Amino acid sequence: MDSFSVRWEVPSTPRNFVRQPHLTEEENMDIPAWISAACAVLTLIGAAVSWLRSNVSKQAKAAAESARDEAQRTVEAAEQTAKGVQRLADTLAEANSVPPWEVKWEKDDTYALINTGNAALNDVEVDIDTDNEIFMPPTTGTIDAKSSVVFMYARHMGSDMNVRIVVTWTDPDGAQRTWRHPIPQKHES
């Protein structure tokens, strides 16, 4: 076997000795000025960001106030609309609570019973409130809106002057109703 030997050598001076750069006294004084300048720049940037945020915040606040005002106007308009709808509903309810009938003399002993309402009325029956009168009622049934039926009534010597027609019917909502009204006098033209 071969012998293997190792040899160690220690240099007396380092070969690649690098000296640290040395700053001059004048260069040492410039460092705090650079730090101050950098801090000033950072302060200006911070102030600009703060101003932008403040400006954006003011714009957002103005937009929120505008949206709030618009929402308030919308609510007020909705309330006015609701009031108008309620007035219309009240008017319709009042109009529907008034009996939709009218009695008119036609000619001779003929009279018309007119449905002045806006809906057809069912199960219409016509009678008078007195016995011993000459009366021929119309056929029982439905009378359409703005339509009429004819009946005959003749007064005689002993007739009461206040004979009333009695109309019973069923409303479209199913309610049973009754209406009484004097039969008008004949008009000679």
Coordinates of C-alpha atoms in Angstrom, one line a residue:
M1 CA 0.0 0.0 0.0
D2 CA 1.2 3.4 -0.7
S3 CA 1.6 5.8 1.9
F4 CA -0.3 8.9 1.8
S5 CA 0.9 12.1 3.4
V6 CA -0.7 15.4 4.0
R7 CA 1.2 18.6 4.1
W8 CA -0.1 21.7 5.8
E9 CA 1.0 25.2 5.0
V10 CA 0.1 28.3 7.0
P11 CA 0.4 31.6 5.2
S12 CA 2.1 34.3 7.1
T13 CA -0.1 37.1 5.7
P14 CA -3.5 36.8 4.2
R15 CA -3.4 36.9 0.5
N16 CA -6.7 38.6 -0.3
F17 CA -7.0 41.0 2.5
V18 CA -9.7 43.6 1.7
R19 CA -9.7 46.8 3.6
Q20 CA -13.1 48.3 4.7
P21 CA -13.7 51.6 3.0
H22 CA -13.2 54.4 5.4
L23 CA -15.6 57.4 5.3
T24 CA -14.3 60.8 5.6
E25 CA -15.6 63.2 8.2
E26 CA -17.4 65.2 5.5
E27 CA -19.1 62.0 4.2
N28 CA -20.1 61.1 7.7
M29 CA -22.0 64.4 8.0
D30 CA -24.0 63.8 4.8
I31 CA -25.7 60.7 6.3
P32 CA -28.0 62.5 8.7
A33 CA -29.0 64.9 5.9
W34 CA -29.9 62.0 3.7
I35 CA -32.0 60.4 6.6
S36 CA -33.7 63.8 7.2
A37 CA -34.5 64.1 3.5
A38 CA -35.9 60.6 3.3
C39 CA -38.1 61.3 6.4
A40 CA -39.3 64.5 4.8
V41 CA -40.3 62.7 1.6
L42 CA -42.1 60.0 3.6
T43 CA -43.9 62.7 5.6
L44 CA -45.0 64.3 2.4
I45 CA -46.2 61.0 1.0
G46 CA -48.1 60.3 4.3
A47 CA -49.7 63.8 4.1
A48 CA -50.8 63.2 0.5
V49 CA -52.3 59.9 1.3
S50 CA -54.1 61.4 4.3
W51 CA -55.4 64.2 2.1
L52 CA -56.6 61.8 -0.5
R53 CA -58.4 59.7 2.1
S54 CA -60.0 62.8 3.6
N55 CA -61.2 63.9 0.1
V56 CA -62.6 60.4 -0.7
S57 CA -64.3 60.3 2.8
K58 CA -65.9 63.7 2.1
Q59 CA -67.1 62.5 -1.4
A60 CA -68.5 59.3 0.2
K61 CA -70.3 61.3 2.9
A62 CA -71.8 63.6 0.2
A63 CA -72.9 60.6 -1.8
A64 CA -74.4 59.0 1.3
E65 CA -76.3 62.1 2.1
S66 CA -77.5 62.4 -1.5
A67 CA -78.7 58.7 -1.4
R68 CA -80.4 59.4 1.9
D69 CA -82.2 62.4 0.5
E70 CA -83.3 60.4 -2.6
A71 CA -84.5 57.6 -0.4
Q72 CA -86.5 60.1 1.6
R73 CA -88.1 61.5 -1.5
T74 CA -88.9 58.0 -2.7
V75 CA -90.6 57.2 0.6
E76 CA -92.6 60.4 0.5
A77 CA -93.7 59.6 -3.1
A78 CA -94.7 56.1 -2.1
E79 CA -96.7 57.4 0.9
Q80 CA -98.5 59.9 -1.5
T81 CA -99.2 57.1 -3.9
A82 CA -100.6 54.9 -1.1
K83 CA -102.8 57.8 0.1
G84 CA -104.1 58.2 -3.5
V85 CA -104.8 54.5 -3.8
Q86 CA -106.6 54.6 -0.4
R87 CA -108.7 57.6 -1.5
L88 CA -109.6 55.7 -4.7
A89 CA -110.5 52.6 -2.8
D90 CA -112.6 54.6 -0.4
T91 CA -114.4 56.3 -3.4
L92 CA -115.0 52.9 -5.0
A93 CA -116.3 51.4 -1.7
E94 CA -118.6 54.4 -1.3
A95 CA -119.8 54.1 -5.0
N96 CA -120.4 50.4 -4.5
S97 CA -122.3 51.0 -1.2
V98 CA -124.8 53.2 -3.1
P99 CA -127.5 51.0 -4.6
P100 CA -126.9 50.9 -8.3
W101 CA -130.6 51.2 -9.3
E102 CA -132.7 53.9 -10.9
V103 CA -136.4 53.7 -11.9
K104 CA -137.7 55.7 -14.9
W105 CA -141.1 56.1 -16.4
E106 CA -140.9 55.1 -20.1
K107 CA -144.5 55.5 -21.5
D108 CA -148.1 54.5 -20.6
D109 CA -147.8 52.0 -17.7
T110 CA -144.2 50.9 -18.6
Y111 CA -141.2 51.6 -16.4
A112 CA -137.5 50.8 -16.6
L113 CA -135.4 49.5 -13.8
I114 CA -131.8 50.4 -14.7
N115 CA -128.6 48.9 -13.3
T116 CA -126.4 52.1 -13.1
G117 CA -123.5 50.2 -11.6
N118 CA -120.3 48.8 -13.2
A119 CA -121.1 45.1 -12.5
A120 CA -123.7 42.6 -13.5
L121 CA -126.1 41.9 -10.6
N122 CA -127.5 38.3 -10.1
D123 CA -130.7 36.8 -8.8
V124 CA -132.6 40.1 -9.3
E125 CA -136.2 40.0 -8.1
V126 CA -138.6 42.9 -8.5
D127 CA -141.8 43.5 -6.5
I128 CA -143.8 46.3 -5.0
D129 CA -144.5 47.0 -1.3
T130 CA -148.4 47.0 -1.7
D131 CA -151.0 44.4 -2.5
N132 CA -154.0 44.9 -4.8
E133 CA -152.0 46.9 -7.5
I134 CA -151.7 46.1 -11.2
F135 CA -148.1 45.0 -11.4
M136 CA -146.2 42.8 -13.9
P137 CA -142.6 42.3 -12.7
P138 CA -139.7 41.6 -15.1
T139 CA -138.3 38.1 -15.4
T140 CA -136.1 37.2 -12.4
G141 CA -132.4 36.8 -13.3
T142 CA -129.2 38.8 -14.0
I143 CA -129.1 42.4 -15.1
D144 CA -125.9 43.5 -16.7
A145 CA -124.0 46.7 -15.8
K146 CA -125.5 49.8 -17.5
S147 CA -128.6 47.7 -18.6
S148 CA -132.3 47.8 -17.8
V149 CA -135.4 45.7 -17.6
V150 CA -138.9 46.8 -18.2
F151 CA -141.9 46.2 -15.8
M152 CA -145.5 47.4 -15.9
Y153 CA -147.3 49.2 -13.1
A154 CA -150.7 50.9 -13.4
R155 CA -152.2 53.1 -10.7
H156 CA -155.9 52.9 -10.1
M157 CA -158.5 55.0 -8.2
G158 CA -157.6 53.5 -4.8
S159 CA -153.9 53.3 -5.3
D160 CA -151.5 54.8 -2.7
M161 CA -149.5 57.6 -4.2
N162 CA -146.3 56.3 -2.5
V163 CA -146.1 52.8 -3.8
R164 CA -142.5 51.7 -3.8
I165 CA -140.6 49.2 -5.9
V166 CA -138.6 46.6 -3.9
V167 CA -135.5 45.1 -5.6
T168 CA -133.5 42.3 -4.1
W169 CA -130.3 41.0 -5.7
T170 CA -126.9 39.3 -5.1
D171 CA -123.8 41.5 -5.5
P172 CA -120.7 40.1 -7.3
D173 CA -119.1 39.5 -3.8
G174 CA -122.1 37.2 -2.9
A175 CA -123.9 39.7 -0.5
Q176 CA -127.7 39.7 -0.6
R177 CA -129.1 43.3 -0.8
T178 CA -132.5 45.0 -1.0
W179 CA -133.4 48.4 -2.3
R180 CA -136.8 50.3 -2.0
H181 CA -137.7 53.3 -4.0
P182 CA -141.0 55.2 -4.8
I183 CA -142.3 54.5 -8.3
P184 CA -142.2 57.8 -10.2
Q185 CA -145.3 59.6 -11.4
K186 CA -146.1 59.5 -15.1
H187 CA -145.0 62.6 -17.0
E188 CA -147.1 63.7 -20.0
S189 CA -144.9 65.4 -22.6

